CSV table of C-alpha atoms (C1' of nucleotides) in Angstrom, one decimal:
chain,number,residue,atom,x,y,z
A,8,UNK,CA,13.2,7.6,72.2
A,9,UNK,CA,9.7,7.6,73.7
A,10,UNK,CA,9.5,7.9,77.6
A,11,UNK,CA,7.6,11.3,79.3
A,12,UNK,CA,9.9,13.8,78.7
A,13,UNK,CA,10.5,12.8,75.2
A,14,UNK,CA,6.6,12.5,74.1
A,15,UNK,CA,5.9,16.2,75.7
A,16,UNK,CA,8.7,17.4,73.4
A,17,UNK,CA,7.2,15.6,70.2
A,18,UNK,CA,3.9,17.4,71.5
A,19,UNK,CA,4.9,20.7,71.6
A,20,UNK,CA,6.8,20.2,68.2
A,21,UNK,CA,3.8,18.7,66.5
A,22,UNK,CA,1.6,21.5,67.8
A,23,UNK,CA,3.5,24.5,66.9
A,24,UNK,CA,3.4,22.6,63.0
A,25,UNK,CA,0.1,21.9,62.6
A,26,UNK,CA,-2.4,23.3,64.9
A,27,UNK,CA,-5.1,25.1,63.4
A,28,UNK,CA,-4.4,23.8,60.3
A,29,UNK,CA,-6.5,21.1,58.1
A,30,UNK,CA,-5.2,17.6,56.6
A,31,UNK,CA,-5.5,17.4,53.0
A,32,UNK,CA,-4.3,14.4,52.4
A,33,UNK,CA,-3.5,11.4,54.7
A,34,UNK,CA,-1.2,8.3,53.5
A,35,UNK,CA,-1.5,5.3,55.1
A,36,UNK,CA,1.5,3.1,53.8
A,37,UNK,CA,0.3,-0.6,55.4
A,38,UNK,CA,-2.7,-2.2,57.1
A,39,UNK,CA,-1.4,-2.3,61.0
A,40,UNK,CA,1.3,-1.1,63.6
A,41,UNK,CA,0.8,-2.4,66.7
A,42,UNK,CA,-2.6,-3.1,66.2
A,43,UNK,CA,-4.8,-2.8,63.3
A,44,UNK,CA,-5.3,1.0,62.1
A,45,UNK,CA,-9.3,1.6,62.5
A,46,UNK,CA,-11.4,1.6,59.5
A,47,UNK,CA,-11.0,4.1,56.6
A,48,UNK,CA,-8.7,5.7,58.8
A,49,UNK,CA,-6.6,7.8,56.3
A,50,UNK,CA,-10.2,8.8,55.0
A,51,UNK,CA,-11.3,10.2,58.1
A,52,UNK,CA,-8.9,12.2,58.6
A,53,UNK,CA,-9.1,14.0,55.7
A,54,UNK,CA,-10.3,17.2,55.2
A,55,UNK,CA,-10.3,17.1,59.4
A,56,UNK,CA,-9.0,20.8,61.4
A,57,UNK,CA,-6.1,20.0,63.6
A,58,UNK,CA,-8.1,21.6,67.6
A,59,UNK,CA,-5.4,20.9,69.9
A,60,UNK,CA,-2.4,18.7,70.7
A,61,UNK,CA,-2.1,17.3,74.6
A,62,UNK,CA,0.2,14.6,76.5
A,63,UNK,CA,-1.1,12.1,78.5
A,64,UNK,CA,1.4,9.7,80.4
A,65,UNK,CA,2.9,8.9,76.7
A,66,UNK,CA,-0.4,9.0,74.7
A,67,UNK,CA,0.0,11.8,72.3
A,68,UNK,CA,-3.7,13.1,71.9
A,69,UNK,CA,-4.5,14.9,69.0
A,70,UNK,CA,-7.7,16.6,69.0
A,71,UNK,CA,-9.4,17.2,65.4
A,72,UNK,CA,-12.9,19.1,64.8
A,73,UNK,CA,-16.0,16.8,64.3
A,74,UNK,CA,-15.5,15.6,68.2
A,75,UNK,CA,-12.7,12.8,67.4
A,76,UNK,CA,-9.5,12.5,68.9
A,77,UNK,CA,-6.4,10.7,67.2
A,78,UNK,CA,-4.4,8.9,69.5
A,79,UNK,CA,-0.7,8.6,69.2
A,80,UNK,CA,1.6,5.6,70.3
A,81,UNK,CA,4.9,6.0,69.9
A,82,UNK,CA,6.2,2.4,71.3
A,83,UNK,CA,10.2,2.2,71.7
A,84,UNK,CA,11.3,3.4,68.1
A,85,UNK,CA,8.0,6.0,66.4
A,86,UNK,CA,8.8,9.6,65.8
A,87,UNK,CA,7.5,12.1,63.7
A,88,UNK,CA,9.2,13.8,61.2
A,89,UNK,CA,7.8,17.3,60.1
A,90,UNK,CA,8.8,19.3,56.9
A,91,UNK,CA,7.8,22.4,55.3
A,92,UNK,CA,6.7,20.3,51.6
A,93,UNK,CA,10.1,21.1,49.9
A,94,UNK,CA,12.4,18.9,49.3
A,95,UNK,CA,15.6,18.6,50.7
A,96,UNK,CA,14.1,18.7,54.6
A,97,UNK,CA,14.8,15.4,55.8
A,98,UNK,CA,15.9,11.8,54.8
A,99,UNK,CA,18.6,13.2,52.8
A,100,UNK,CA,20.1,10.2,52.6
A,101,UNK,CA,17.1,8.2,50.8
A,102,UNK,CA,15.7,10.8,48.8
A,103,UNK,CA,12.7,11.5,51.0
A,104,UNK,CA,11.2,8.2,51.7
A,105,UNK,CA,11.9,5.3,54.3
A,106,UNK,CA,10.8,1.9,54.3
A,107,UNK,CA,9.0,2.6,57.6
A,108,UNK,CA,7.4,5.8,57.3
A,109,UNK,CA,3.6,4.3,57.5
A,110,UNK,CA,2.1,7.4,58.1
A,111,UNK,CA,2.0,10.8,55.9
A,112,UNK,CA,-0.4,13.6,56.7
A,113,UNK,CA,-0.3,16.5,54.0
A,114,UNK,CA,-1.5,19.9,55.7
A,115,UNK,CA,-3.3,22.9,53.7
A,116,UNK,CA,-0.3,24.9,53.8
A,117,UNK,CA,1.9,22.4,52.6
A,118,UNK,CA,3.6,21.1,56.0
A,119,UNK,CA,4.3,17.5,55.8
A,120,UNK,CA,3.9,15.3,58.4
A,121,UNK,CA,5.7,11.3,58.8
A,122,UNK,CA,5.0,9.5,60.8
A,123,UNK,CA,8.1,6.9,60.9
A,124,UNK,CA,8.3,3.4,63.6
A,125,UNK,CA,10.9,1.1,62.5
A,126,UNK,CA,10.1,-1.6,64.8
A,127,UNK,CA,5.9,-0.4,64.6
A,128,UNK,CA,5.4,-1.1,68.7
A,129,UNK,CA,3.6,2.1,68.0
A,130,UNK,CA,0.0,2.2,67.4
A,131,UNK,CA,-3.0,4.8,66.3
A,132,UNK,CA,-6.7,5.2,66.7
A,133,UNK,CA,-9.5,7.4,66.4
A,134,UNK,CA,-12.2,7.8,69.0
A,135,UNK,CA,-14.9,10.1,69.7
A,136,UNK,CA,-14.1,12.8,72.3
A,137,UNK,CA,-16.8,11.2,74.6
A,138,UNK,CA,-15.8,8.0,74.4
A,139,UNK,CA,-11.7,9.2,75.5
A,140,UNK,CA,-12.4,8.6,78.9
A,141,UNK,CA,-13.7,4.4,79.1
A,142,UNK,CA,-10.9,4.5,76.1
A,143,UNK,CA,-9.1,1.0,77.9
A,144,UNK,CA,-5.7,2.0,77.7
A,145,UNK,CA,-5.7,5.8,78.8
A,146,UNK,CA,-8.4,4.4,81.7
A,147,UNK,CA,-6.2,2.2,82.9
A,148,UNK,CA,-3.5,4.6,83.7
A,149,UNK,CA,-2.2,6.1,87.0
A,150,UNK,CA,-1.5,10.0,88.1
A,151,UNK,CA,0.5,12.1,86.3
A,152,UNK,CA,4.0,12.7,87.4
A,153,UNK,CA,4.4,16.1,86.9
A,154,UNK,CA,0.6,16.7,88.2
A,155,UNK,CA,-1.2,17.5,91.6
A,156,UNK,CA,-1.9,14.0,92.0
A,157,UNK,CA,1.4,12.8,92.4
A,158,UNK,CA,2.4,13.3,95.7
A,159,UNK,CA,3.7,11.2,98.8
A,160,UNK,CA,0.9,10.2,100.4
A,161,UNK,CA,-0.4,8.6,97.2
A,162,UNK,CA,2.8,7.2,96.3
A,163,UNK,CA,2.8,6.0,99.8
A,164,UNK,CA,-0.4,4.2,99.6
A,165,UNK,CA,0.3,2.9,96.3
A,166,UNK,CA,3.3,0.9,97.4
A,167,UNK,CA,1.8,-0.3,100.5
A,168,UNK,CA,0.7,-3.7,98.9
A,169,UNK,CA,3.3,-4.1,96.9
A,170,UNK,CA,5.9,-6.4,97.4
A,171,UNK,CA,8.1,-6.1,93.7
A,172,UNK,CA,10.8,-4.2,93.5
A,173,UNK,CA,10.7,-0.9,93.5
A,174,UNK,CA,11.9,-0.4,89.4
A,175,UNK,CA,8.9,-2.1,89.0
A,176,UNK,CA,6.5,-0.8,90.9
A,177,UNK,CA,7.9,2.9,89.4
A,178,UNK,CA,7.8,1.2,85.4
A,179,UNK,CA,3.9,0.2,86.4
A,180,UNK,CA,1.9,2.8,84.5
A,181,UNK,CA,-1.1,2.1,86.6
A,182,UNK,CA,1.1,3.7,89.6
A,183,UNK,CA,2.7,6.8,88.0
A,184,UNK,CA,1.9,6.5,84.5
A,185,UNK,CA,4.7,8.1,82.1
A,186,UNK,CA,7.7,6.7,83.7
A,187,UNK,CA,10.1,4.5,81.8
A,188,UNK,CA,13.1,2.2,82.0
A,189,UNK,CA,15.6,5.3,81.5
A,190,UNK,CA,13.7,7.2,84.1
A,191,UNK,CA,12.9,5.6,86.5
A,192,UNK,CA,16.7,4.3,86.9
A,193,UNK,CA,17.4,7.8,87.0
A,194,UNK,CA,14.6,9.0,89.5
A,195,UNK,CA,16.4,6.3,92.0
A,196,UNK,CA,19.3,7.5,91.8
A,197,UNK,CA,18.7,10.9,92.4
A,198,UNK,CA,16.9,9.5,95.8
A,199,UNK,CA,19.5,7.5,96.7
A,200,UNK,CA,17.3,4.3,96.3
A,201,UNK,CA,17.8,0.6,95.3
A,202,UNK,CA,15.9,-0.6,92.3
A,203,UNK,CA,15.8,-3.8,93.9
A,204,UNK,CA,14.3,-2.9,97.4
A,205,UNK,CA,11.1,-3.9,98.1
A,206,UNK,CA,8.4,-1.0,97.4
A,207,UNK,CA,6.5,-1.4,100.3
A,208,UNK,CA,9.4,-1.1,102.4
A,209,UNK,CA,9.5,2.7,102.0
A,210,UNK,CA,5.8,3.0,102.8
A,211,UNK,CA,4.1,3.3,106.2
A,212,UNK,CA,1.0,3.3,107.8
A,213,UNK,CA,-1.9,4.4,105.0
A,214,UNK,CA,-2.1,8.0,104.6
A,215,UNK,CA,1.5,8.7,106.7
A,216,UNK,CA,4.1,8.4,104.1
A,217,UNK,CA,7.8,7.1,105.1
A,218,UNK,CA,10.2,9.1,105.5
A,219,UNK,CA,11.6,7.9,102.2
A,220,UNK,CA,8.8,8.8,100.0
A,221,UNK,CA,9.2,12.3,99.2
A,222,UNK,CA,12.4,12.4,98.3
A,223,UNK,CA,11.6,10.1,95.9
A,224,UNK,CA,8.1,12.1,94.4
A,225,UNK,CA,11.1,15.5,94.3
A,226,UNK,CA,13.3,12.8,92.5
A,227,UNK,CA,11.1,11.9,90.1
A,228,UNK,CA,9.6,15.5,89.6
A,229,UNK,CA,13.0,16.8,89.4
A,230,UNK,CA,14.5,14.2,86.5
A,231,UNK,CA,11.3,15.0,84.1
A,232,UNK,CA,12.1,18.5,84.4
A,233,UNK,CA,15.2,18.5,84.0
A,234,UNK,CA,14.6,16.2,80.8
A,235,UNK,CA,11.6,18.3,79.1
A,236,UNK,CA,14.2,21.4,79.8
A,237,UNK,CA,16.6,19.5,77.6
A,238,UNK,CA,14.6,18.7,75.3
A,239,UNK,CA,13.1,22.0,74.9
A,240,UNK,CA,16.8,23.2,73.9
A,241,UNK,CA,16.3,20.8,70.6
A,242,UNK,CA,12.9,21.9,70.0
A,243,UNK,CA,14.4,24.6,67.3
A,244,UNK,CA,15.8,21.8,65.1
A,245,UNK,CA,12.4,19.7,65.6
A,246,UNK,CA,11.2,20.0,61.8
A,247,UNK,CA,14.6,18.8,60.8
A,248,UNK,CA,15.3,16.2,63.3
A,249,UNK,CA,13.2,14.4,65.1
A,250,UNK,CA,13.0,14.0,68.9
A,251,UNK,CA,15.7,10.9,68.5
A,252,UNK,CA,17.3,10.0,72.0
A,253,UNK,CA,20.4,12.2,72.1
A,254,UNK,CA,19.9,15.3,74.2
A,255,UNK,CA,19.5,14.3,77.1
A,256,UNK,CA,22.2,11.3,77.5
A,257,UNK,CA,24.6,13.6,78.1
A,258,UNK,CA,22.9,14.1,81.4
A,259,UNK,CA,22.4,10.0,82.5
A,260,UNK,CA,24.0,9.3,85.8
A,261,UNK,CA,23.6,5.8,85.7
A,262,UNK,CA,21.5,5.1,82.4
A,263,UNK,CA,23.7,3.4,80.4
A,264,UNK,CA,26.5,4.1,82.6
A,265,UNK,CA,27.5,0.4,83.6
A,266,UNK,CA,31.4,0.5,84.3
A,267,UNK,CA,31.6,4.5,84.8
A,268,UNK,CA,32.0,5.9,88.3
A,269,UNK,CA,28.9,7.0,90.3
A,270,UNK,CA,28.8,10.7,89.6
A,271,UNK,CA,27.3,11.5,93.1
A,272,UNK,CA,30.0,13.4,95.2
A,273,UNK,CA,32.6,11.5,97.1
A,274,UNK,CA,30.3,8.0,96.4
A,275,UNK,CA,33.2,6.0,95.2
A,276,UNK,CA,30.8,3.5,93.7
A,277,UNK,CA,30.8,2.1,90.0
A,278,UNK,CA,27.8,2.2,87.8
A,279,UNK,CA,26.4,-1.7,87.6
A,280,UNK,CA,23.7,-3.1,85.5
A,281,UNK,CA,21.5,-6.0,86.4
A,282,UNK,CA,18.6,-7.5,84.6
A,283,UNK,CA,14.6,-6.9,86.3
A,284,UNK,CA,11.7,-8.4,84.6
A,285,UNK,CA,13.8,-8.2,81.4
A,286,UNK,CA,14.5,-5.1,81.5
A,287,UNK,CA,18.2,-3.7,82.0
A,288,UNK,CA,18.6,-1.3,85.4
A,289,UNK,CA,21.6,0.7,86.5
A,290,UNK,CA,22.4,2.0,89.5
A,291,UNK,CA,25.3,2.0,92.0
A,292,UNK,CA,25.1,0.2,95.0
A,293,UNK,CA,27.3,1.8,96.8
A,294,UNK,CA,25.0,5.2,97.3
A,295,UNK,CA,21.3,3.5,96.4
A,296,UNK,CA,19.9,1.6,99.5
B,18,DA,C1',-5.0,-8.2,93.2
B,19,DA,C1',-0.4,-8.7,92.3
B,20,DC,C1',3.3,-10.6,89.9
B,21,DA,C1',6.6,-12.7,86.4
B,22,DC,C1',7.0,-14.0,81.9
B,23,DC,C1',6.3,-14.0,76.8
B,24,DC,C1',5.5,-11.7,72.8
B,25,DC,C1',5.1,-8.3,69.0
B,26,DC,C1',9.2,-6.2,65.2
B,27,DT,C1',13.5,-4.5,63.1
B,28,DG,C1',18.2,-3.2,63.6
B,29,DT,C1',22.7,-3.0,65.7
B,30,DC,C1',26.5,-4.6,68.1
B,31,DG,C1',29.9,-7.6,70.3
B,32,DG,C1',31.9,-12.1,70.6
B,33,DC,C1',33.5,-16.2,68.4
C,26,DT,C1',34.1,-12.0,57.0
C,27,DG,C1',29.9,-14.0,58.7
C,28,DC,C1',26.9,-15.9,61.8
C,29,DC,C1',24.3,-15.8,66.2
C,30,DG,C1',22.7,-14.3,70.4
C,31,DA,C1',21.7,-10.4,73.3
C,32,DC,C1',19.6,-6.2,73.6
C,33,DA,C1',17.0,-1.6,72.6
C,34,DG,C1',13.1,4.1,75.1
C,35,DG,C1',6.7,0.0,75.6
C,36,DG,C1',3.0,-2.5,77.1
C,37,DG,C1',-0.9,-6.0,76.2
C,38,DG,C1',-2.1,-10.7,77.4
C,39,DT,C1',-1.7,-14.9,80.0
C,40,DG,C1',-0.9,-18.1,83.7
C,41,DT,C1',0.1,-18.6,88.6
DNA sequence: AACACCCCCTGTCGGC
DNA sequence: TGCCGACAGGGGGTGT
């Protein structure tokens, strides 16, 4: 489920639920995800105000009162699953409980929040508000996509020492951070572009981007958009569903698409899917140089 | 510094 | 039918 587009949409769910409100109770079902939980961590959140709920790259950051922030991993397979406390909301199917919901947070007004990762790449942690910033994994990240920061000349300078492809360069977070393996096959796409080109090849001289880059900063502007837009549509089933991929598929040109014809106009080409560092890419070579 | 590779974990799907 | 490998939206760690 989890790429940009996907986590801003869990955001704004979880923060029309439960900001302002106060945990009463937190359930903490096993001892890790990803990584260890921190210590007494279903303890410290209870009895804790719910401030504010932000994105960044595809850290969900969950600002509580008493100056800590919970921080959100959803890896490849975490969501979160709200209901209003009565029963009958969700997990029809198994009577209200899963096997992999590790983490339960009971608001004051009842709201009930899962959190549910079947394959637990996920991962949380508490850390002071002052300590968020030299936090290693949100330090180590690049610009924003959708921010100021993103534009060609950085994107330019970025690739000019790299010599991966460019699906790589575009998956590595300490680039553009936010991207992922559905996007970023996308993004290229949309700008014409072959995942396999060298990235440096699109970048000139530092500080005078090619003349390739910017159509690739709209691409990848436009494809989040258009995704979080999507998304958006679902947001009135979010306490009943649960931000699971489906929404926006409809709208893959070349995600999953291996076999299909390239949906760009008069291309001819036929969707193809290779394999770059492990990871699966589409894209048709007929219209992506 | 940059890069490719391995791994974490569970579930599903296609081929034989 | 059943087994087995490949693969799935991420990213930390390691060795070159």
């Amino acid at each position: 489920m989890p790429e940009l587009p996907e986590v801003e949409t869990v955001c704004v769910g979880l923060a029309a639920a439960i900001v302002g409100k106060t945990i009463d109770r937190a359930e903490q079902h096993r001892a890790n995800l990803r990584f260890p939980f921190p210590e007494n961590f279903a303890t410290r959140l209870e009895g804790r105000k719910i401030i504010s709920i932000t994105r960044r790259a595809k850290y969900i950051l969950i600002q509580l009162d008493a100056q800590e922030t919970l921080i959100v991993h959803l890896g490849m397979s975490g969501r979160f699953l709200i209901s209003d406390g009565k029963l009958g909301d969700f997990h029809h199917e198994t009577g209200g409980k899963s096997a992999h919901d590790h983490v339960v947070l009971h608001m004051n007004d009842g709201a009930v929040v899962t959190y549910n990762d079947t394959r637990r790449f996920g991962f949380m942690d508490l850390v002071a508000d002052d300590q968020l910033e030299t936090f290693p994994m949100l330090a180590r990240l690049g610009v924003e996509p959708l921010g100021n920061d993103l534009h060609a000349t950085y994107l330019n300078d970025a690739f000019l020492t790299r010599k991966t492809s460019l699906k790589a360069a575009l998956m590595d977070q300490r680039i553009i951070a936010g991207l992922g393996n559905i996007y970023v096959c996308e993004a290229l796409h949309r700008a014409h572009l072959s995942p396999r080109r060298v990235a440096a090849t699109i970048a000139t001289k530092k500080g005078l981007p090619g003349k390739r880059i910017d159509p690739l900063v709209r691409a990848i502007r436009d494809v989040l958009g258009d995704a979080i837009r999507a998304g958006g549509s679902s947001l009135r089933d979010y306490a009943r569903v649960d931000g699971e991929l489906g929404y926006f598929q409809h709208a893959f040109r070349v995600y999953d698409q291996e076999g299909e014809p390239c949906p760009e106009n008069d291309c001819g080409g036929t969707i193809r899917r290779i394999v770059q560092n492990g990871r699966s890419t589409f894209f048709c070579g007929v219209c992506q140089k």
